[in-house]
XYZ file of C-alpha atoms in Angstrom:
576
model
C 83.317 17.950 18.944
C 85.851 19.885 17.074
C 89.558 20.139 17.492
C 89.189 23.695 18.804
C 86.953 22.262 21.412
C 89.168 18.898 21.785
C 92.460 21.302 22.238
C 93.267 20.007 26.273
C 92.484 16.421 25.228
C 94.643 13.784 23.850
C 94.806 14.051 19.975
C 93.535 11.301 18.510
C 94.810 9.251 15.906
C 94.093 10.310 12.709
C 91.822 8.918 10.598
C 93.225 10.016 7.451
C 97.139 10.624 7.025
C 98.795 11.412 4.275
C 102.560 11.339 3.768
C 104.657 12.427 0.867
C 101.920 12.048 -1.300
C 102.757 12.335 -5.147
C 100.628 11.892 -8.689
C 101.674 11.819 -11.966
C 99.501 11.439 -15.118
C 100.662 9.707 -17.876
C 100.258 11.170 -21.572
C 100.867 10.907 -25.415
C 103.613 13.180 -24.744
C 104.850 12.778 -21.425
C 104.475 12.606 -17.768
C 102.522 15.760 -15.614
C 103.099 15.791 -11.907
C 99.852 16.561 -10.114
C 100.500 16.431 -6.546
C 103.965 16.307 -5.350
C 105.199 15.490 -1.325
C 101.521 16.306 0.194
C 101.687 15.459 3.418
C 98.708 16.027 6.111
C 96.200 14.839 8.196
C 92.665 14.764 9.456
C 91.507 13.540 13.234
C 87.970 12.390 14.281
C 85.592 15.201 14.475
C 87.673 17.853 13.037
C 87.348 19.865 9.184
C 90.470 20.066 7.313
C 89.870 22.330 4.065
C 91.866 21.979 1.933
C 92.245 24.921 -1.013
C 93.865 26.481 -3.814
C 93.338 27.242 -7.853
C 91.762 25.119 -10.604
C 94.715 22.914 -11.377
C 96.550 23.434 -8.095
C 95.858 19.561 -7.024
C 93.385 19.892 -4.600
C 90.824 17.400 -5.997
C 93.651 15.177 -7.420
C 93.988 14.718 -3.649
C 90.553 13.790 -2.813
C 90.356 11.279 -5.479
C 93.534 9.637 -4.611
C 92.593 9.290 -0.821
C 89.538 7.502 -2.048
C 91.104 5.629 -4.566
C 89.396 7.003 -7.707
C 92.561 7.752 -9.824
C 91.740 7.418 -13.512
C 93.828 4.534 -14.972
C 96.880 6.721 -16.470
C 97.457 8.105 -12.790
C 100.067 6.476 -10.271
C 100.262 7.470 -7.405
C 103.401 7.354 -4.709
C 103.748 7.635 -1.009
C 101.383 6.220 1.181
C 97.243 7.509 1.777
C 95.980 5.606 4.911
C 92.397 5.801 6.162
C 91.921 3.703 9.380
C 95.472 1.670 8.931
C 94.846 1.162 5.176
C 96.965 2.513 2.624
C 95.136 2.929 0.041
C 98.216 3.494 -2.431
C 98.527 -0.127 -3.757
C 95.393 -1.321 -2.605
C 93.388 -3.998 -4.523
C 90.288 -3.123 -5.375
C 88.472 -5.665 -3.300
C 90.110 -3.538 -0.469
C 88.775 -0.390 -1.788
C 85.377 -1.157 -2.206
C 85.249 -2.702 1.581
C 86.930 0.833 2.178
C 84.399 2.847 0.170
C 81.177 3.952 1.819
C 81.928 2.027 4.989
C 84.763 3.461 6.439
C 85.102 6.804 3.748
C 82.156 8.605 1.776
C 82.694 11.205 -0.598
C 80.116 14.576 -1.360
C 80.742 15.264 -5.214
C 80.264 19.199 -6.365
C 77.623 18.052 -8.635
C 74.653 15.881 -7.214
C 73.135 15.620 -11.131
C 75.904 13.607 -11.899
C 76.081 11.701 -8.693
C 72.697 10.002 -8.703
C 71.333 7.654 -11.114
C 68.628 9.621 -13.178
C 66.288 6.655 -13.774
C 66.405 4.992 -9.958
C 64.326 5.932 -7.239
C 65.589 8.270 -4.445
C 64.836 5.498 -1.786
C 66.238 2.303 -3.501
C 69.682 4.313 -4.272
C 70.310 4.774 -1.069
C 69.300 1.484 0.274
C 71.688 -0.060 -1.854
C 74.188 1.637 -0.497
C 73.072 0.510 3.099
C 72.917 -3.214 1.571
C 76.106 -2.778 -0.331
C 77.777 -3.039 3.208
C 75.268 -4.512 5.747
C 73.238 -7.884 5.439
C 69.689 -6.075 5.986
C 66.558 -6.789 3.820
C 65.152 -4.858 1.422
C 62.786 -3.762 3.714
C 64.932 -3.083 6.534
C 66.880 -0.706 4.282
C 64.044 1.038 2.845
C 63.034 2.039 6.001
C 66.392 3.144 6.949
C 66.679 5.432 3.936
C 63.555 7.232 4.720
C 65.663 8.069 8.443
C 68.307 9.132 6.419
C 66.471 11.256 3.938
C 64.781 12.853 7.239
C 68.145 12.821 9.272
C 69.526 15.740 6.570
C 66.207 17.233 6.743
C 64.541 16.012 3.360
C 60.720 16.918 4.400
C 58.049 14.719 3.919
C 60.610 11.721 3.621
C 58.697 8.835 2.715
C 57.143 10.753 -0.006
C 60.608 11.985 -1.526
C 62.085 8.350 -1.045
C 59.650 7.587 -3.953
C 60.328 10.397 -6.066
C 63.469 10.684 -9.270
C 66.592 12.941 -9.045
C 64.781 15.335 -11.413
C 61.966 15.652 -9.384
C 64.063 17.420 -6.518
C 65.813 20.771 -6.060
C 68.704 21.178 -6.230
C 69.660 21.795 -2.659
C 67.318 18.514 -2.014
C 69.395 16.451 -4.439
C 72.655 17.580 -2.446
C 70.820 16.180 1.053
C 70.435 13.157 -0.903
C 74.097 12.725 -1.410
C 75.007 13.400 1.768
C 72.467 11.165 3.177
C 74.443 8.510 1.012
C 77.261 9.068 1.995
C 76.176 9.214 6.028
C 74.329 5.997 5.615
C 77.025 3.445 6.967
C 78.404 6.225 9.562
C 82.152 6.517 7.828
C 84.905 7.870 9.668
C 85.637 10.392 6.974
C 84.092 12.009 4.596
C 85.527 13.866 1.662
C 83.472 16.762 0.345
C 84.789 17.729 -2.861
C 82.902 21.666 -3.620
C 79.584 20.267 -1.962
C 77.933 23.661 -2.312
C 79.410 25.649 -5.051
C 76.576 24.959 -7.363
C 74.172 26.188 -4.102
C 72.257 29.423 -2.943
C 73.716 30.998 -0.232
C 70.905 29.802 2.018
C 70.852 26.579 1.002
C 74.457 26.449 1.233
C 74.418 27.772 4.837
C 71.844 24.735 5.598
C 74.020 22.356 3.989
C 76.891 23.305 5.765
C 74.828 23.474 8.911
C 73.649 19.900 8.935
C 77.618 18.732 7.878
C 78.829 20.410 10.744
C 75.924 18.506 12.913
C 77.072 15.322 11.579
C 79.828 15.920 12.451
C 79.574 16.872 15.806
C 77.177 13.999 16.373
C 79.366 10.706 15.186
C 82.806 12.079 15.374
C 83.211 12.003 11.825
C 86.911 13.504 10.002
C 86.286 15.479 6.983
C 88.245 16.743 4.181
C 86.471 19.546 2.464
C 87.556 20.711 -0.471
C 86.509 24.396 -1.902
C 87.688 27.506 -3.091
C 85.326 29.082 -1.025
C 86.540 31.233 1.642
C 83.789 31.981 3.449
C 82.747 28.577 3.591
C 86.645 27.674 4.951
C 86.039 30.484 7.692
C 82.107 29.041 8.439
C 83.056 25.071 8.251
C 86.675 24.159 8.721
C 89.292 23.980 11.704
C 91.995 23.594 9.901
C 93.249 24.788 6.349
C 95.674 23.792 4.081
C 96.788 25.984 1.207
C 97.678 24.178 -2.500
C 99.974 25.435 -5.065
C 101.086 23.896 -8.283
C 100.231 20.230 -6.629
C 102.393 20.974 -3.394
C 101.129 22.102 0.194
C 102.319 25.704 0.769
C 100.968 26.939 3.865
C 98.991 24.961 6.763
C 97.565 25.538 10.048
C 94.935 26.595 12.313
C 92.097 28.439 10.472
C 91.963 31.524 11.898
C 95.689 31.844 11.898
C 95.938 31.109 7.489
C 92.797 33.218 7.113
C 93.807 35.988 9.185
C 97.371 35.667 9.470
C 98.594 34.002 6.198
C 102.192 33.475 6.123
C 102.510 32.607 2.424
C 102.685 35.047 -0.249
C 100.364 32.983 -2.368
C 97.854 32.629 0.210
C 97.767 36.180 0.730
C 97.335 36.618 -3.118
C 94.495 33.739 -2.864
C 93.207 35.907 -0.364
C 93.025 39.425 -1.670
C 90.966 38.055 -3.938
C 88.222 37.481 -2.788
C 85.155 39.487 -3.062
C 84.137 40.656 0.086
C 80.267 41.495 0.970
C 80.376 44.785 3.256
C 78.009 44.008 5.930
C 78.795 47.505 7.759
C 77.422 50.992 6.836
C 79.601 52.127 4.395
C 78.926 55.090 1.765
C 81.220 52.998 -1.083
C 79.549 52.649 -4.450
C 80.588 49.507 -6.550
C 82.494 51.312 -9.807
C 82.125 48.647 -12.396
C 78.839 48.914 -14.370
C 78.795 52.571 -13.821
C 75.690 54.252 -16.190
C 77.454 55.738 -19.274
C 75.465 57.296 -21.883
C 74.779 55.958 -25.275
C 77.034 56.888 -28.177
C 73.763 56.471 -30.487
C 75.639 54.032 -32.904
C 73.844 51.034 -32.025
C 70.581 49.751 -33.749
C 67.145 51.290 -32.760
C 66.137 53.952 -29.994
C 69.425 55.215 -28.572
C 67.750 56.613 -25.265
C 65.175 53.813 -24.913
C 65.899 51.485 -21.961
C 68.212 48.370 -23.375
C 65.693 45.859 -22.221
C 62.301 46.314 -20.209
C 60.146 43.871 -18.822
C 56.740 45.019 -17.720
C 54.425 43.308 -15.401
C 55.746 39.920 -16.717
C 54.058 36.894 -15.699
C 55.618 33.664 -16.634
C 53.029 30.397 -16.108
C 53.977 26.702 -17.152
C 51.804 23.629 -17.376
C 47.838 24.180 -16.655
C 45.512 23.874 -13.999
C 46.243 22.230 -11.091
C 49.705 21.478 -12.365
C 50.898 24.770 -12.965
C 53.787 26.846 -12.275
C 54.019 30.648 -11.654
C 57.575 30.782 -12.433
C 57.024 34.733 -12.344
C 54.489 36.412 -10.673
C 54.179 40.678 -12.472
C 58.025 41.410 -12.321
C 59.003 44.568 -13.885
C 63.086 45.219 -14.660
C 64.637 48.091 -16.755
C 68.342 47.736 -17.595
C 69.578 51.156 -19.045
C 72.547 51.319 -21.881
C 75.774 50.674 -20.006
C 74.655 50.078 -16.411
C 75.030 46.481 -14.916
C 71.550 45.367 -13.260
C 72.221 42.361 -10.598
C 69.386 39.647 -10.038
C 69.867 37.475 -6.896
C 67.652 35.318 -4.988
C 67.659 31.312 -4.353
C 67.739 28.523 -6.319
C 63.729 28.727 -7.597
C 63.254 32.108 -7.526
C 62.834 32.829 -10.656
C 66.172 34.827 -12.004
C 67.190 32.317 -14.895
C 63.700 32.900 -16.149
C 63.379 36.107 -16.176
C 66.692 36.456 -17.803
C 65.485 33.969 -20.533
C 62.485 36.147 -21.290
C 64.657 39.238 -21.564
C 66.628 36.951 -24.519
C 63.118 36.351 -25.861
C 63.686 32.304 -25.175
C 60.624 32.282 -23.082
C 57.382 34.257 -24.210
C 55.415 35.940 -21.227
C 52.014 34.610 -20.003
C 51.446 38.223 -20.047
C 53.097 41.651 -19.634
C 55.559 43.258 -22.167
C 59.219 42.670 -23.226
C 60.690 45.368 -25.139
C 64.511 45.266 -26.283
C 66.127 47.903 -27.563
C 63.199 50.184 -27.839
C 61.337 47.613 -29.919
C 58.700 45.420 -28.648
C 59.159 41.850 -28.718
C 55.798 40.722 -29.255
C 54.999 42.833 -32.234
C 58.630 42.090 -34.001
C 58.843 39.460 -36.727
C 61.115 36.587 -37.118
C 63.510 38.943 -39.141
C 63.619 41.888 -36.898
C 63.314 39.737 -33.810
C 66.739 37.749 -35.302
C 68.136 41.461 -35.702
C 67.837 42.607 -32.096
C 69.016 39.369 -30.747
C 72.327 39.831 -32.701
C 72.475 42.824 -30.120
C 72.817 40.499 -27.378
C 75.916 38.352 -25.775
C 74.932 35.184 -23.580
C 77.780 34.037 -21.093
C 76.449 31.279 -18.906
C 77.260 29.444 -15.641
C 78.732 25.788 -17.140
C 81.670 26.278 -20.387
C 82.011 23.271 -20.898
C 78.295 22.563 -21.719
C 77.554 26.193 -23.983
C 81.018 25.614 -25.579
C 80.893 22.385 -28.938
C 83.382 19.893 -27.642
C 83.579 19.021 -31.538
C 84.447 22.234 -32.602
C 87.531 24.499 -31.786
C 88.026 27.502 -29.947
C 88.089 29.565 -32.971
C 85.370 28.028 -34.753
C 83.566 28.288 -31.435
C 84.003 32.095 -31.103
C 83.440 32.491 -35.055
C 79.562 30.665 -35.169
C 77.731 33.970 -34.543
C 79.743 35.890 -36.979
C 78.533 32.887 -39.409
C 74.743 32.985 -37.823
C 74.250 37.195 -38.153
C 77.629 38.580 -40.613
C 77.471 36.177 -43.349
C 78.449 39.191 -45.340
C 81.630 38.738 -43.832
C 84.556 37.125 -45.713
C 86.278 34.113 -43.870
C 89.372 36.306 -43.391
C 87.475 39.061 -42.116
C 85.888 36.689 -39.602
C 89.493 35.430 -38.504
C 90.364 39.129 -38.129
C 87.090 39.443 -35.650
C 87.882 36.429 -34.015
C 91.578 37.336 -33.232
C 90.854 40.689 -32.025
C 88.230 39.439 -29.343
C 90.655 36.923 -28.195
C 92.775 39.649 -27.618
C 90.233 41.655 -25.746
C 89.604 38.986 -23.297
C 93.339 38.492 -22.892
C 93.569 34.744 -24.639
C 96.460 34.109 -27.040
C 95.648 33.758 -30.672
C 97.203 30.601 -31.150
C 94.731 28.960 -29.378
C 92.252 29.256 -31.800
C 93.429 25.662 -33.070
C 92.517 24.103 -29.596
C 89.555 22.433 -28.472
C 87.479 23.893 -25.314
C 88.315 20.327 -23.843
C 92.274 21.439 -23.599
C 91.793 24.150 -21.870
C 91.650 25.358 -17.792
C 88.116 26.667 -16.655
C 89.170 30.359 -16.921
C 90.230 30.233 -20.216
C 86.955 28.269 -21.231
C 84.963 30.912 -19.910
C 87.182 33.375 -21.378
C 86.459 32.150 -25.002
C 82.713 32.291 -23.836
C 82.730 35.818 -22.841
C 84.791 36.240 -26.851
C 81.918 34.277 -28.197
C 79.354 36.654 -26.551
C 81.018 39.831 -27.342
C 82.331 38.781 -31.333
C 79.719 40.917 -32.337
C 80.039 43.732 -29.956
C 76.297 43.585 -28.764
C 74.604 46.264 -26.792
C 73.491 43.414 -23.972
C 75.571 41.157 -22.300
C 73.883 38.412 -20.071
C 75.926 36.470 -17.828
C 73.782 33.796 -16.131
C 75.847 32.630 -13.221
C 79.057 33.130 -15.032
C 82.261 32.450 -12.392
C 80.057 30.374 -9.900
C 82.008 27.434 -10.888
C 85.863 29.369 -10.855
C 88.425 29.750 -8.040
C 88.106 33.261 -6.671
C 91.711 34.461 -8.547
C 89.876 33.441 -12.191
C 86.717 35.085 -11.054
C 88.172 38.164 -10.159
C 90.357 37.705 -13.933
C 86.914 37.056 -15.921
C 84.982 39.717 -13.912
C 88.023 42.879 -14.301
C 87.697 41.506 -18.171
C 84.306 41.747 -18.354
C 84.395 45.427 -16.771
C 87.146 46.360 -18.406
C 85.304 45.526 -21.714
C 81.685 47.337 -20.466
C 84.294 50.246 -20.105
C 85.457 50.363 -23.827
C 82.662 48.797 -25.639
C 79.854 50.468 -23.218
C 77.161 47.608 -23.252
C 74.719 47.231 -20.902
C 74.815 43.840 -18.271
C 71.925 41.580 -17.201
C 73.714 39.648 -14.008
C 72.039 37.114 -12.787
C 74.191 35.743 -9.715
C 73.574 33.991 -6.175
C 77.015 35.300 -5.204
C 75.601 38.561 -3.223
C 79.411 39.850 -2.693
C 79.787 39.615 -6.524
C 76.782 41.400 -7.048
C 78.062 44.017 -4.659
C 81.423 44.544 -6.285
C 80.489 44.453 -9.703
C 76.640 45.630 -10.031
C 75.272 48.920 -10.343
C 71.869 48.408 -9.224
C 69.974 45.233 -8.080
C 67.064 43.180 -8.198
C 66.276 40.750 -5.186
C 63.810 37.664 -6.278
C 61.818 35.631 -4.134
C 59.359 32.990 -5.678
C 58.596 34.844 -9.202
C 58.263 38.702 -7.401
C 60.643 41.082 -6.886
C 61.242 41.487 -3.271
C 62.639 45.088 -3.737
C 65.574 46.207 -6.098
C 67.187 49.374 -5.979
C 70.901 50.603 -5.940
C 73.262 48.240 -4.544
C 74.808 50.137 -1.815
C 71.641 50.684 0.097
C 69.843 47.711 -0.955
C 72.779 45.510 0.324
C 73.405 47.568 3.165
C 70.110 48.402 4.212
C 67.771 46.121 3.015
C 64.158 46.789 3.403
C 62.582 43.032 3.753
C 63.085 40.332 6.158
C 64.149 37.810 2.895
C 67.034 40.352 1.775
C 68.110 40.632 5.339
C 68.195 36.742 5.626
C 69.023 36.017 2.521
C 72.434 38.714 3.506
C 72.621 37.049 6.991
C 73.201 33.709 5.388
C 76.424 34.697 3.230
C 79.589 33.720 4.930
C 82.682 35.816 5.172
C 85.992 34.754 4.735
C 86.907 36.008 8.401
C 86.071 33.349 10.954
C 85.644 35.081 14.099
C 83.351 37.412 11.976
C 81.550 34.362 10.550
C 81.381 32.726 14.153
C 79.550 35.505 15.154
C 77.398 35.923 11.705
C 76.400 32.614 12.179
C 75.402 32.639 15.732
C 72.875 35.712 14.653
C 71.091 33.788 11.985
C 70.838 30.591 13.894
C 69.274 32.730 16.726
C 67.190 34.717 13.914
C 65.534 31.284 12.985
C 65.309 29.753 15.960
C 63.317 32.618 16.953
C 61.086 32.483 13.315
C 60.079 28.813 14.510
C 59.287 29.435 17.345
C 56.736 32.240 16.164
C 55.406 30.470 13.670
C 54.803 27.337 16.072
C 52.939 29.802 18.459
């Protein structure tokens, strides 16, 4: 039941309340207010999402209604869950607290399991953690769970490693964690940013069950729109650690009130899901000047018939199955499909990091297979790599400038150090990043601006190819629509060509010219955006479409109720 449907009965008390809420970190240099006077609340059986920028306070929340402040934190005001307040509490109190009466969903399931424990025994140890069963008992009980969120072939998968599982899977498992003792609230901190848009939609679908089924509060936090207008009741807007607009879901979505909720709002990227004759003008086909390296009017990278096979025999892999791409000098080419699908590999083999099985790779005119070590270093100096995770790609040991420098030192050792300061500062400037932070480590700095110095990194040598694998999944929707009018306002002056690979279809739509849609190693179709978006040609692009949400709820509502129906109806045929 949610608290649209619960509007004529009595509220109930809430399970979570929060009231003047404040955290400040303690540093070398002084003392940083996080979150300052939050107050709200969240009742049995209703979503409160809660959203806002990187750095806006939103997780500091979470954390601090759970208890999980890291030790230079203190926090003020009172956080109750079920007449505790957890501000003060001892930690014997917490832990009776924690996975009993409140579970949490972390963004990144990788990090939330234990890599070396089996599936099964991690989460009977939660069950045993608060319940005097036997081993067996709770084994058994974590193969319901793991088939509760719809883990097939439970028993089986109980046995199995994190690694072994996708990635939507390993997500199921969390949430089958943190379900196991029935809490009355559950915080889900980004539980689907890292996710496909159709495992996303099934994730959200089985919360929302949950839900519904045990009466169950939950604080969601996300910078995802759509998934506020598809999941939540309620929303609560964050700004510089302080609650700026609040209310009713449909009213702060469609109505906001706040100036900087109508800023958070504009945006976002919107997937058209009418007919529409608009053409996406970033990535726009330009020709070629002629002053790169090699065949000026060859494509800029070509796969043909590429088949990509790992392992042997009965254990292999067809990781692609005969794909064939072209990406032509300054167009943008977007590659979507799930989680699986094959996208990150083909983009790998266009970098030549993963020969072909068979087929042909040709970059920049040349091909691949016949190049030696020499030339092949020479036409990857032609390419720029931005990828999904900064923090990862980006040497916590080294600083930003050093960072953005290390490809100048890899493929212009001609260059003179102060000729490779002059590069590096006029890149930074490019991308919009001050110079003085060259002296900075990547560990200092927001998410934007580490993705920032990774797009500086990939263009330092002005390359002909830029491929951005995934590159603002992980950013709020105002520094994704920063990196992405950078990135197009670079393809404008410096004219390269753009591999995209992306799950984010409205992305796509905005910022690709053409598209590719993958579906287990094969193309599905591809074609130019516009009508492959808007009239797609195959059931999987039109599902794969249907299951995008929009950041319009009664639009969702109604989004939703067709692709329920739509695979309701797919069962039903395939059971007949």
């Amino acid at each position: 039941m949610t608290a649209t449907q619960a509007s004529d009965a009595p509220a109930a008390e809430p399970i979570l309340e929060l009231d003047d809420l404040g955290v400040v970190f303690t540093t070398e240099s002084a003392e940083v207010p996080a979150v300052r006077g939050v107050s709200l609340h969240v009742r049995p059986g209703e979503t409160l999402a809660l959203v806002g920028e990187s750095g806006s306070g939103k997780s500091t929340v979470a954390l601090a209604a759970m208890g999980l402040l890291a030790g230079n934190a203190r926090a003020t005001g009172r956080a109750v869950i079920d007449g505790t307040d957890i501000v003060g509490a001892d930690e014997a109190g917490l832990a009776a607290l924690r996975g009993r009466t409140v579970s949490m969903v972390f963004q990144e399931p990788a990090t939330a399991l234990d890599p070396l424990t089996r599936i099964g025994k991690q989460i009977a140890e939660v069950i045993r953690n608060h319940n005097d069963v036997s081993a067996k008992d709770a084994a058994a009980r974590a193969v319901g769970l793991l088939r509760r969120v719809g883990i097939p072939e439970p028993e089986k998968r109980a046995a199995a490693y994190p690694f072994q599982l996708s990635g939507g899977q390993r997500q199921r498992v969390v949430i089958a964690m943190a379900i196991a003792n029935d809490p009355a609230l559950l915080i889900a901190d980004e539980p689907t940013t890292a996710l496909d848009v159709t495992v996303q939609a099934e994730i959200l679908d089985l919360l929302r069950r949950l839900a519904a089924e045990t009466g169950t509060g939950v604080l969601l936090v996300t910078h995802n729109m759509g998934v506020v207008a598809d999941f939540a009741d309620r929303v609560a807007v964050m700004y510089q650690g302080r609650i700026v607009e609040t209310g009713p879901v449909e009213d702060v979505l469609l109505r906001p009130s706040h100036d900087y909720t109508r800023r958070l709002l504009a945006a976002v990227p919107r997937l058209s899901v009418a007919e529409s004759d608009e053409r996406p003008t970033a990535g726009e086909v330009r020709p070629d000047d002629g002053s790169g390296s090699g065949d000026a009017t060859a494509p800029v990278v070509e796969l043909r018939d590429i088949s990509v096979v790992f392992g042997r025999g009965k254990r292999s892999v067809h990781a692609l199955d005969g794909i064939s791409l072209v990406v032509s000098p300054g167009e943008t080419l977007g590659l979507v499909g799930e989680s699986g699908s094959g996208k990150s590999t083909a983009a790998r083999v266009a970098l030549g990091l993963i020969p072909p099985t068979s087929g042909a790779v040709s970059l920049f005119g040349a091909d691949l297979a016949r190049t030696r070590s020499r030339a092949r270093r020479r036409l990857r100096s032609g390419i720029g790599v931005v990828l999904q995770d900064p923090v990862a790609s980006l040497d916590a040991r080294m600083t930003v400038g050093e960072c953005v420098a290390e490809p100048l030192r890899v493929h212009r050792r001609e260059l003179s150090a102060r000729d490779q300061r002059s590069r590096v500062e006029a890149v930074l400037d490019r991308v919009r990043l001050p110079r003085d932070i060259v002296r900075r480590a990547p560990g200092e700095l927001s998410g934007g601006q580490r993705q920032r110095v990774s797009l500086a990194r990939a263009l330092v040598l002005e390359p002909r190819l830029l491929v951005a694998d995934e590159p603002t999944s992980a950013l709020d929707v105002s520094v994704q629509e920063s990196v992405l009018k950078v990135i197009t306002e670079l393809q404008d002056e410096l004219g390269f060509a753009c591999l995209f690979v992306s799950h984010d279809l409205a992305v796509v739509q905005h910022f690709a010219r053409r598209v590719a849609v993958m579906r287990a190693g094969r193309i599905e179709e591809q074609g130019p955006t516009g009508e492959t978006l808007l009239h797609p040609e195959t059931d999987y692009t039109r599902r794969l479409l249907a299951a995008v949400p929009v950041p319009d709820p009664v639009v969702q509502r109604g989004r939703r109720a067709e692709r329920l129906a739509t695979l309701a109806a797919g069962r039903m045929e395939a059971e007949a």
